[in-house]
Amino acid sequence: MSELRQDAVTGRWVIIAAERSKRPGQIGNNRAPAPSPPCPFCPGNEALTPPEIFAQRPEHTRADAPGWQIRVVPNTYPALEDSGTLTMNQHGIYRSMNGLGAHEVIIESPEHIVDMGMLSADQLANVLRVYRARMRALRRDPRWRYLLLYKNHGERAGASLEHVHSQLIALPTLPKETSGELDGVERHFESTGRCIYCETIEREVERGERLVLNSERFAALCPFAPRFAYESWILPKNHGAVFEESQDKDIVAFARILHELIARLNRALDQPPFNYVIHSIPPQSESNHYHWHMKILPRLAHAAGFEWGSGCHMNSVAPEDAARLLRNPVL
Amino acid sequence: MSELRQDAVTGRWVIIAAERSKRPGQIGNNRAPAPSPPCPFCPGNEALTPPEIFAQRPEHTRADAPGWQIRVVPNTYPALEDSGTLTMNQHGIYRSMNGLGAHEVIIESPEHIVDMGMLSADQLANVLRVYRARMRALRRDPRWRYLLLYKNHGERAGASLEHVHSQLIALPTLPKETSGELDGVERHFESTGRCIYCETIEREVERGERLVLNSERFAALCPFAPRFAYESWILPKNHGAVFEESQDKDIVAFARILHELIARLNRALDQPPFNYVIHSIPPQSESNHYHWHMKILPRLAHAAGFEWGSGCHMNSVAPEDAARLLRNPVL
């Protein structure tokens, strides 16, 4: 089983998961990876993954057999596992706990699609419904302090399999990035009485210089201080802390703007590798001042010594230029 | 000129530096980079860089002409520049300042060496002396709140030129990673009266399970909670907050352990791409509780959605296993 360890100086948690070094295509060194085995995410190969947790499939089909549209399975090489009870250890200056949590994979299409842009807005809406269902299920478990839904798209963005998929992790501890975000939201609310994300949307829709797409229910924009070139955020216009509480008409509108944004990133940047993450308020947080959103992070440059050493990022594309290109992508 | 912008929620600063998109080999998209131009770091090509700031060269040679052993120049594509005065801007929720700072490149050998392991321990000591000289010079400038010396080694670690070099940045603001580190150091000192790094060295040297190299003046170890597989730290055994105050015998001993550690990483991991950073106490900090050190970060896996979304890292190699391999690297 894996282990969560806390850096004694910074308080940052890391997951030490030796199992994950066995994933396909892992470069333990610089040698070429082995040739690809059959895709474990394709129909007919269901036995190559652990038994499914959830699937969108016709009633007459069997679990772990073809017929599904979207399939959710535990990660074969889990960073965290739901077995045993949480145990905190303190040895001198070092704190750790066993790797209790959840690590699911959402296989987003039965077809071996490798370009996210090939999913229609309707298919994407179904994918988002599955994210919602799985996050709802995990949110009910009082052991989890944080849920992160994320996609690694392309080798350079950390994907080890190309068949379209996302991942969902439940953590027994609140990570620093999240507590920093929550603190910032509360600080702004205390000093102004307002949600900082609502204020951001208002300002960006009004000025337009960093706005990419604007619909009745959602805005897509390049943020003022992006870590990554062409970083884009999708925010719901109606204030809400919990993505999983989205109604179906919100899901449909979210899918539509996400579909269009991915199409524009693909056109403007020639199918870039990217990550996206859904930031929803952590379970057990009672604040209503958070505002859920999705961050899309194209991975065109490598974070380097400066970023890892300082936590400060260099970005060679101003968000105003990025937004201009994404509003009018080259064909 | 570039701009420093602060994320309104997390308080994280980013540098928006559009000039840097013109660097060689930049992938603004996924297309193949153009063929390499002549190396601007090789002797004879001095005119391809801005005029030198500093050089180790015989007295009879001219600045910006061949004859040098180590040469320091401003970065041709600077993230920050020393021109004008610092101006802070606040527009509604957004805070920014002009990109005032320094961004130097240390060219570490006149030969076109691309493998850091080819530098002898004596050459490395000279390189460290130049780091020390430049950091001393920048530390005297009261405008700088932070100095970071870092190396990007290999394309995957963010290097855009292969000829051995490092970089030195002076920032007008303290980055979050650093303030978090300083806070942790002070918190530990307040509760125990001890330096947390001194305690780490004592414990790791005594137990040995994460120790890689041990000399009279330095220890090299894999930390308890590493973000990266095979992450290694070099720490001086004598407590000191400021790297630049190192005496020459410390520099020689530091060079020797760094040389050996790089040789072992190269042997064990087949010339991995890596970053290293020197963490020295920020200028203007008066605390004596900090303990300078170097972090070496092999870049075998890509940070992905989980890391960028949560700030928590997954590492598939336990530091005990990494240290065992680095103590006895495969030949």
XYZ file of C-alpha atoms in Angstrom:
662
model
C 0.000 0.000 0.000
C 1.135 3.536 -0.639
C 1.961 6.093 2.026
C 1.245 9.789 2.492
C 4.226 11.678 3.866
C 4.460 15.266 4.992
C 7.496 17.447 4.343
C 8.611 18.557 7.797
C 9.525 22.084 6.662
C 6.806 23.131 4.228
C 3.996 20.853 5.440
C 3.425 19.635 1.856
C 2.022 16.103 1.545
C 3.383 13.691 -1.041
C 2.096 10.256 -2.006
C 4.801 7.595 -2.133
C 3.286 4.933 -4.393
C 5.854 2.394 -5.551
C 3.155 0.366 -7.393
C 2.859 3.184 -9.890
C 6.382 2.624 -11.224
C 4.949 -0.467 -12.960
C 2.627 1.565 -15.222
C 3.040 1.101 -18.983
C 5.524 3.423 -20.654
C 7.112 4.561 -17.406
C 10.616 5.807 -17.874
C 12.506 4.783 -14.801
C 15.383 6.014 -16.902
C 15.908 7.452 -20.371
C 15.652 4.192 -22.286
C 12.853 3.752 -24.817
C 9.591 2.355 -23.434
C 8.483 -1.165 -24.354
C 6.042 -1.588 -27.292
C 2.391 -0.939 -26.431
C 0.292 -3.829 -25.121
C -3.447 -4.042 -26.012
C -5.429 -1.031 -24.754
C -7.033 -1.943 -21.400
C -9.682 0.746 -21.939
C -11.112 -0.752 -25.162
C -14.288 -2.919 -25.122
C -13.398 -6.608 -24.995
C -10.418 -5.898 -22.754
C -12.444 -5.245 -19.587
C -10.579 -8.034 -17.797
C -7.405 -5.951 -18.038
C -8.774 -3.463 -15.481
C -10.127 -4.092 -11.965
C -13.939 -4.716 -11.844
C -16.016 -1.670 -12.716
C -17.391 0.669 -10.043
C -19.928 2.298 -12.301
C -20.897 2.263 -15.959
C -23.317 3.880 -18.364
C -24.518 0.729 -20.106
C -27.830 -0.750 -21.407
C -29.689 -2.803 -18.806
C -29.314 -6.086 -20.658
C -25.480 -5.925 -20.636
C -23.294 -7.488 -17.955
C -20.808 -5.602 -15.791
C -17.223 -5.806 -17.070
C -18.393 -6.797 -20.542
C -18.778 -4.680 -23.719
C -21.831 -2.478 -24.306
C -20.901 0.448 -22.029
C -20.638 4.081 -23.103
C -18.620 5.308 -20.120
C -16.938 3.021 -17.604
C -15.409 3.793 -14.195
C -12.834 1.428 -12.688
C -10.309 1.603 -9.852
C -6.871 2.634 -11.129
C -4.821 -0.533 -11.753
C -1.799 1.271 -10.291
C -3.507 3.209 -7.502
C -1.883 6.128 -5.721
C -4.356 5.520 -2.872
C -6.575 2.558 -1.921
C -9.701 2.140 0.147
C -8.588 -0.618 2.505
C -7.973 -0.561 6.248
C -8.306 2.447 8.514
C -6.410 5.696 8.558
C -3.348 5.626 10.808
C -1.226 8.695 11.460
C 2.418 8.095 12.364
C 4.851 10.555 13.865
C 8.499 9.536 14.098
C 10.521 12.451 15.422
C 10.151 15.244 12.880
C 8.468 13.009 10.299
C 4.725 12.562 9.880
C 3.051 10.015 7.616
C -0.150 8.078 7.145
C -1.126 5.014 5.194
C -2.327 5.646 1.650
C -6.045 5.412 2.326
C -8.197 7.005 -0.335
C -9.757 6.371 -3.714
C -8.260 6.504 -7.190
C -10.728 5.940 -9.999
C -10.385 6.079 -13.775
C -13.242 7.331 -15.932
C -13.007 5.795 -19.413
C -14.826 8.381 -21.477
C -15.623 6.520 -24.676
C -15.763 2.887 -25.809
C -14.022 3.944 -29.031
C -10.240 4.239 -28.927
C -10.394 8.034 -29.224
C -7.130 9.786 -28.415
C -8.152 13.340 -29.272
C -10.514 14.838 -26.722
C -11.791 17.134 -29.481
C -13.433 14.109 -31.171
C -16.013 13.809 -28.373
C -19.246 15.634 -29.218
C -20.793 18.111 -26.792
C -23.458 15.472 -26.030
C -20.819 12.857 -25.227
C -19.012 15.399 -23.062
C -22.229 16.111 -21.176
C -22.485 12.401 -20.410
C -18.870 12.405 -19.230
C -19.595 15.351 -16.928
C -22.658 13.521 -15.561
C -20.411 10.607 -14.645
C -17.908 12.970 -12.956
C -20.849 14.381 -11.000
C -22.146 10.929 -10.007
C -18.755 9.678 -8.813
C -17.910 12.876 -6.938
C -21.331 12.761 -5.257
C -20.703 9.179 -4.179
C -17.263 9.927 -2.754
C -18.438 13.148 -1.101
C -20.808 11.112 1.063
C -17.861 9.245 2.642
C -16.840 11.118 5.803
C -13.227 9.902 5.540
C -12.353 12.042 2.528
C -11.098 15.565 3.030
C -10.525 16.339 -0.633
C -11.724 15.222 -4.077
C -9.869 16.058 -7.266
C -11.161 15.256 -10.750
C -8.351 15.645 -13.279
C -7.441 14.781 -16.827
C -3.950 14.138 -18.188
C -4.189 14.484 -21.961
C -1.069 13.624 -23.967
C 2.237 12.105 -22.882
C 3.728 15.484 -22.042
C 0.798 16.148 -19.700
C 1.457 12.918 -17.797
C -0.884 10.469 -19.561
C 0.418 6.897 -19.657
C -2.483 5.621 -21.795
C -3.850 7.472 -24.814
C -7.494 6.255 -24.840
C -9.569 9.228 -23.548
C -9.964 9.070 -19.778
C -9.916 11.157 -16.618
C -9.131 10.316 -13.016
C -10.742 11.014 -9.674
C -8.820 10.964 -6.405
C -10.170 11.129 -2.867
C -7.583 12.181 -0.270
C -7.754 11.823 3.523
C -6.039 15.205 3.951
C -6.456 18.694 2.546
C -3.620 19.626 0.146
C -1.815 22.952 0.453
C -2.897 24.343 -2.921
C -6.501 23.870 -1.850
C -6.166 25.304 1.643
C -4.374 28.293 0.113
C -7.244 28.781 -2.332
C -9.871 28.486 0.414
C -7.964 30.952 2.622
C -7.811 33.461 -0.247
C -11.541 33.125 -0.885
C -12.378 33.664 2.803
C -9.961 36.594 3.131
C -11.609 38.312 0.177
C -15.085 37.637 1.508
C -14.185 39.011 4.932
C -12.755 42.231 3.525
C -15.348 42.874 0.784
C -18.385 40.699 1.491
C -18.081 39.267 -2.014
C -17.066 36.073 -3.809
C -13.773 36.726 -5.577
C -14.721 34.457 -8.475
C -18.062 36.243 -9.000
C -16.120 39.515 -9.054
C -13.614 38.044 -11.523
C -16.372 36.938 -13.909
C -18.105 40.329 -13.745
C -14.900 42.208 -14.448
C -13.706 39.934 -17.241
C -17.066 39.805 -19.023
C -17.325 43.610 -18.824
C -13.770 44.363 -20.043
C -13.438 41.459 -22.458
C -9.655 41.528 -22.920
C -9.155 38.109 -21.305
C -12.568 36.660 -22.160
C -12.606 33.698 -24.547
C -16.216 32.488 -24.544
C -19.340 33.782 -22.919
C -22.639 31.924 -22.638
C -25.754 32.422 -20.576
C -24.537 30.154 -17.774
C -20.740 30.027 -18.149
C -17.702 32.154 -18.982
C -14.353 30.884 -20.287
C -11.431 33.220 -19.730
C -7.651 33.405 -19.460
C -6.882 34.399 -15.861
C -4.972 37.577 -14.961
C -1.962 35.702 -13.486
C -1.778 32.327 -15.289
C 0.940 29.805 -14.437
C 0.791 28.296 -17.940
C 0.687 29.711 -21.467
C -2.940 29.619 -22.718
C -4.236 28.577 -19.273
C -8.030 28.927 -19.362
C -10.706 28.754 -16.718
C -14.377 27.861 -17.125
C -16.573 29.378 -14.413
C -20.317 29.043 -13.815
C -21.998 32.450 -13.654
C -24.320 31.354 -10.870
C -22.421 31.250 -7.613
C -22.121 27.731 -6.238
C -19.422 25.988 -4.215
C -20.150 22.406 -5.237
C -19.782 21.175 -8.827
C -21.691 17.998 -7.930
C -24.819 20.038 -7.168
C -24.990 21.189 -10.802
C -28.407 20.653 -12.385
C -28.693 18.931 -15.718
C -29.138 22.154 -17.685
C -25.879 23.410 -16.147
C -24.136 20.193 -17.144
C -25.335 20.602 -20.730
C -24.181 24.240 -20.844
C -20.840 23.323 -19.221
C -20.289 20.570 -21.805
C -21.024 22.984 -24.614
C -18.484 25.607 -23.507
C -15.859 22.958 -22.676
C -16.331 21.382 -26.102
C -15.881 24.723 -27.837
C -12.848 25.677 -25.716
C -11.095 22.363 -26.453
C -11.826 22.809 -30.173
C -10.264 26.271 -30.044
C -7.188 25.117 -28.112
C -6.750 22.290 -30.623
C -7.060 24.646 -33.585
C -4.890 27.431 -32.161
C -2.165 25.238 -30.670
C -2.233 22.161 -32.911
C -3.608 19.585 -30.428
C -1.634 20.584 -27.350
C -1.100 18.250 -24.405
C -3.100 19.567 -21.454
C -4.407 18.880 -17.980
C -7.724 19.949 -16.632
C -8.953 19.895 -13.073
C -12.328 20.513 -11.479
C -12.034 22.566 -8.311
C -15.110 21.921 -6.171
C -15.272 22.805 -2.481
C -13.739 20.065 -0.303
C -16.105 17.731 1.546
C -16.546 18.794 5.185
C -15.990 22.445 4.334
C -19.025 24.429 5.392
C -18.171 27.693 3.682
C -20.507 28.865 0.980
C -18.000 31.431 -0.322
C -16.169 29.057 -2.639
C -17.056 29.012 -6.346
C -16.408 25.815 -8.267
C -14.621 25.998 -11.621
C -12.487 24.108 -14.119
C -8.884 25.027 -14.880
C -7.468 23.928 -18.253
C -3.662 23.897 -18.302
C -1.957 23.451 -21.702
C 1.485 21.894 -21.220
C 3.596 23.567 -23.882
C 6.694 24.308 -21.778
C 8.325 22.289 -19.021
C 8.204 23.720 -15.516
C 11.880 24.043 -14.643
C 14.314 24.859 -11.839
C 12.898 28.327 -11.285
C 9.331 27.073 -10.837
C 10.219 24.085 -8.647
C 12.654 26.135 -6.578
C 10.486 29.192 -5.981
C 6.853 28.219 -6.571
C 6.727 31.289 -8.843
C 6.031 30.599 -12.537
C 7.361 32.121 -15.754
C 4.830 32.371 -18.553
C 5.893 33.619 -21.961
C 2.367 34.302 -23.261
C 0.353 37.162 -21.764
C -3.236 36.049 -21.057
C -4.534 38.976 -23.135
C -2.653 37.577 -26.164
C -3.772 34.037 -25.374
C -7.421 35.108 -25.117
C -7.189 37.052 -28.398
C -5.897 33.945 -30.196
C -8.520 31.699 -28.601
C -11.319 34.107 -29.502
C -10.158 34.014 -33.139
C -8.173 30.820 -33.577
C -6.155 30.395 -36.765
C -7.632 27.842 -39.145
C 9.544 44.661 -20.243
C 8.020 41.761 -18.363
C 5.469 42.034 -15.568
C 4.973 40.335 -12.232
C 1.332 39.506 -11.536
C -0.237 38.139 -8.396
C -3.052 35.596 -8.434
C -5.866 37.290 -6.522
C -6.967 34.077 -4.780
C -3.767 32.243 -3.836
C -1.376 35.221 -3.726
C 1.044 33.373 -6.035
C 3.225 35.624 -8.225
C 3.838 34.769 -11.870
C 6.203 36.434 -14.321
C 4.588 37.292 -17.649
C 7.558 37.551 -20.015
C 6.511 37.599 -23.664
C 10.150 38.067 -24.809
C 10.881 34.528 -23.675
C 8.615 33.024 -26.330
C 11.402 33.911 -28.822
C 13.929 31.520 -27.239
C 15.392 28.816 -29.511
C 13.483 25.563 -29.664
C 10.344 26.974 -28.037
C 7.274 25.025 -28.913
C 4.452 27.495 -29.145
C 2.696 24.469 -30.533
C 3.502 20.841 -31.257
C 5.386 21.413 -34.510
C 9.045 20.394 -34.707
C 11.547 23.085 -33.645
C 13.791 24.739 -36.259
C 17.330 23.347 -36.767
C 19.887 24.535 -34.181
C 21.753 27.788 -34.835
C 25.428 28.170 -33.678
C 25.826 27.779 -29.891
C 25.843 31.257 -28.293
C 27.731 29.860 -25.291
C 30.806 28.662 -27.249
C 34.027 30.763 -27.413
C 34.101 32.867 -30.565
C 30.331 33.423 -30.361
C 30.456 35.931 -27.477
C 28.715 38.537 -29.637
C 25.603 36.306 -29.631
C 24.999 37.100 -25.932
C 24.675 40.472 -24.176
C 28.030 41.845 -22.855
C 29.478 39.845 -19.971
C 28.848 40.788 -16.335
C 31.684 38.697 -14.950
C 34.202 36.149 -16.220
C 36.986 33.927 -14.988
C 39.577 34.797 -17.633
C 43.354 35.510 -17.833
C 44.233 39.181 -17.332
C 45.550 39.682 -20.849
C 42.234 38.668 -22.488
C 39.499 41.125 -23.446
C 35.937 41.033 -22.159
C 33.506 39.320 -24.569
C 36.349 37.558 -26.373
C 37.623 33.961 -26.039
C 39.994 32.918 -23.229
C 37.434 32.630 -20.408
C 36.824 29.570 -18.262
C 33.434 30.617 -16.885
C 31.386 33.500 -18.226
C 28.327 35.278 -16.779
C 26.005 37.231 -19.064
C 22.496 38.662 -18.811
C 19.908 36.250 -20.181
C 19.198 37.189 -23.814
C 15.509 36.478 -23.163
C 15.221 37.851 -19.632
C 12.323 37.053 -17.332
C 13.250 40.180 -15.350
C 15.420 43.223 -16.138
C 17.254 45.789 -14.065
C 15.868 48.978 -15.588
C 13.621 51.648 -14.124
C 12.123 51.636 -10.645
C 9.710 49.247 -9.035
C 6.075 50.262 -9.461
C 3.226 48.400 -7.812
C -0.164 48.572 -9.520
C -3.525 47.645 -8.095
C -6.529 47.567 -10.436
C -9.549 46.317 -8.540
C -8.742 42.789 -7.405
C -5.576 42.582 -9.517
C -2.075 43.441 -8.338
C 1.013 43.651 -10.540
C 4.428 45.242 -10.752
C 6.900 45.841 -13.528
C 9.423 43.046 -14.092
C 12.340 44.607 -12.253
C 15.030 42.135 -11.278
C 18.065 40.330 -12.611
C 18.331 37.244 -14.788
C 21.889 36.050 -15.372
C 23.288 33.007 -17.162
C 26.441 31.295 -15.876
C 28.212 29.517 -18.764
C 30.099 26.823 -16.902
C 32.705 25.708 -19.421
C 34.200 27.076 -22.638
C 33.953 23.585 -24.128
C 30.594 22.554 -25.600
C 29.954 20.085 -22.772
C 26.368 18.848 -22.576
C 26.791 16.282 -19.795
C 27.262 17.901 -16.392
C 29.091 14.724 -15.331
C 31.984 15.659 -17.646
C 32.973 18.586 -15.409
C 35.698 17.608 -12.914
C 35.311 18.335 -9.203
C 37.859 21.153 -9.633
C 35.865 22.699 -12.474
C 32.702 22.371 -10.375
C 34.415 24.161 -7.476
C 35.155 27.041 -9.835
C 31.547 27.066 -10.951
C 30.385 27.212 -7.319
C 32.829 30.093 -6.679
C 31.177 32.009 -9.501
C 27.703 31.260 -8.078
C 28.984 32.609 -4.759
C 30.458 35.754 -6.330
C 27.306 36.612 -8.290
C 24.969 35.882 -5.390
C 27.145 38.066 -3.120
C 26.960 40.897 -5.640
C 23.173 40.683 -6.011
C 22.653 40.268 -2.247
C 24.169 43.722 -1.716
C 21.389 45.332 -3.780
C 18.601 46.368 -1.382
C 15.930 46.033 -4.094
C 16.058 42.253 -4.246
C 13.899 40.215 -1.908
C 14.918 36.817 -3.261
C 17.791 35.169 -5.155
C 17.480 31.799 -6.830
C 20.369 29.940 -8.446
C 19.040 27.100 -10.602
C 20.089 24.713 -13.308
C 17.898 23.234 -16.038
C 19.755 20.223 -17.387
C 18.231 18.474 -20.395
C 15.267 19.428 -22.568
C 12.783 17.662 -20.314
C 14.062 19.737 -17.368
C 13.398 22.969 -19.256
C 16.793 23.685 -20.857
C 16.563 25.469 -24.210
C 20.353 25.290 -24.848
C 22.451 22.185 -24.192
C 25.890 23.780 -23.456
C 26.348 23.468 -19.629
C 24.991 26.525 -17.842
C 22.999 27.662 -14.840
C 20.871 30.718 -14.169
C 20.535 33.229 -11.368
C 17.404 35.264 -10.780
C 16.879 38.195 -8.424
C 13.233 38.905 -7.610
C 11.708 42.044 -6.069
C 9.237 39.911 -4.096
C 9.411 36.834 -1.898
C 7.874 33.771 -3.596
C 5.395 31.561 -1.771
C 7.523 28.417 -1.766
C 10.229 30.381 0.036
C 7.990 32.083 2.566
C 6.450 28.680 3.311
C 9.905 27.217 3.886
C 10.948 30.109 6.144
C 7.720 29.831 8.134
C 8.309 26.110 8.674
C 11.865 26.721 9.845
C 10.762 29.390 12.330
C 7.835 27.296 13.585
C 10.173 24.409 14.305
C 12.710 26.657 15.999
C 10.039 28.209 18.193
C 8.689 24.871 19.341
C 12.005 23.009 19.779
C 14.808 25.598 19.826
C 16.504 23.702 17.003
C 17.227 24.046 13.284
C 15.070 21.507 11.447
C 17.764 20.904 8.822
C 20.439 20.220 11.483
C 18.021 17.755 13.065
C 17.353 16.152 9.651
C 21.085 15.676 8.987
C 21.680 14.151 12.434
C 18.821 11.733 12.076
C 19.601 10.689 8.501
C 23.327 10.224 9.131
C 22.557 8.137 12.230
C 19.889 5.907 10.597
C 21.421 5.749 7.146
C 18.382 4.444 5.246
C 18.023 7.615 3.150
C 21.674 8.672 3.232
C 23.512 8.642 -0.109
C 26.898 10.260 0.636
C 28.519 11.452 3.827
C 31.654 13.570 4.047
C 33.251 15.598 6.820
C 31.465 18.797 5.803
C 28.412 17.678 3.784
C 25.693 15.030 3.635
C 23.743 14.008 0.528
C 20.409 12.314 1.201
C 17.024 11.506 -0.261
C 14.475 13.457 1.779
C 11.662 11.768 3.729
C 8.866 13.297 1.597
C 10.345 13.923 -1.873
C 8.244 15.444 -4.651
C 10.338 13.719 -7.341
C 11.713 10.207 -7.841
C 15.411 10.199 -6.817
C 15.172 13.741 -5.432
C 18.373 14.375 -3.454
C 19.485 17.145 -1.126
C 23.031 18.240 -0.299
C 23.301 19.920 3.100
C 26.307 21.478 4.841
C 26.842 19.928 8.286
C 27.825 23.274 9.801
C 24.723 25.365 10.334
C 24.681 28.456 8.152
C 21.852 30.392 6.519
C 23.807 31.959 3.662
C 25.424 29.890 0.908
C 27.431 32.924 -0.229
C 29.249 33.044 3.109
C 30.800 29.619 2.398
C 34.581 29.564 2.844
C 36.769 28.120 0.137
C 37.294 24.786 1.883
C 33.486 24.437 2.049
C 33.210 25.202 -1.649
C 35.793 22.505 -2.438
C 33.984 19.958 -0.267
C 30.593 20.943 -1.753
C 31.987 20.510 -5.275
C 33.329 17.085 -4.400
C 30.003 15.736 -3.055
C 28.017 17.351 -5.902
C 30.389 15.809 -8.454
C 29.980 12.364 -6.926
C 26.201 12.681 -6.621
C 25.840 13.709 -10.279
C 28.061 10.786 -11.320
C 25.837 8.413 -9.357
C 22.600 9.842 -10.750
C 24.060 9.533 -14.255
C 25.118 5.931 -13.668
C 21.929 4.820 -11.906
C 19.450 6.634 -14.141
C 21.293 6.802 -17.472
C 21.947 10.581 -17.662
C 18.596 11.826 -16.399
C 17.339 15.341 -17.066
C 17.378 17.266 -13.788
C 17.054 20.638 -12.113
C 19.036 21.795 -9.157
C 18.435 24.844 -7.009
C 20.449 26.485 -4.239
C 18.251 27.585 -1.372
C 20.053 30.343 0.536
C 18.285 32.649 2.997
C 16.600 35.583 1.200
C 18.335 38.968 1.347
C 16.788 41.197 4.041
C 15.838 38.210 6.171
C 17.483 38.547 9.557
C 16.740 35.073 10.866
C 19.702 32.852 11.588
C 17.539 29.716 11.786
C 17.600 28.952 8.080
C 20.081 26.372 6.757
C 21.176 26.697 3.138
C 21.151 23.603 0.913
C 20.930 22.347 -2.648
C 17.991 20.350 -3.973
C 18.592 18.105 -7.003
C 15.364 17.183 -8.803
C 15.573 14.454 -11.487
C 12.801 14.922 -14.043
C 11.805 11.384 -14.951
C 8.024 11.807 -14.852
C 5.852 14.742 -15.870
C 3.998 16.554 -13.122
C 0.380 16.143 -14.155
C -3.173 17.206 -13.373
C -3.063 15.875 -9.835
C 0.078 17.821 -8.934
C -0.967 21.090 -10.615
C -4.484 20.822 -9.231
C -3.665 19.963 -5.628
C -0.035 20.965 -4.966
C 0.362 17.407 -3.620
C 2.821 15.181 -5.521
C 2.798 11.499 -6.455
C 6.188 9.829 -6.395
C 6.528 6.230 -7.494
C 9.989 5.666 -5.952
C 10.336 5.560 -2.155
C 13.338 7.641 -1.021
C 14.720 4.610 0.844
C 14.832 2.693 -2.465
C 16.277 5.706 -4.283
C 19.022 6.132 -1.676
C 19.861 2.411 -1.813
C 20.325 2.608 -5.590
C 22.375 5.811 -5.374
C 24.616 4.334 -2.676
C 25.319 1.355 -4.949
C 24.576 2.484 -8.488
C 24.374 -0.152 -11.207
C 27.348 -0.082 -13.572
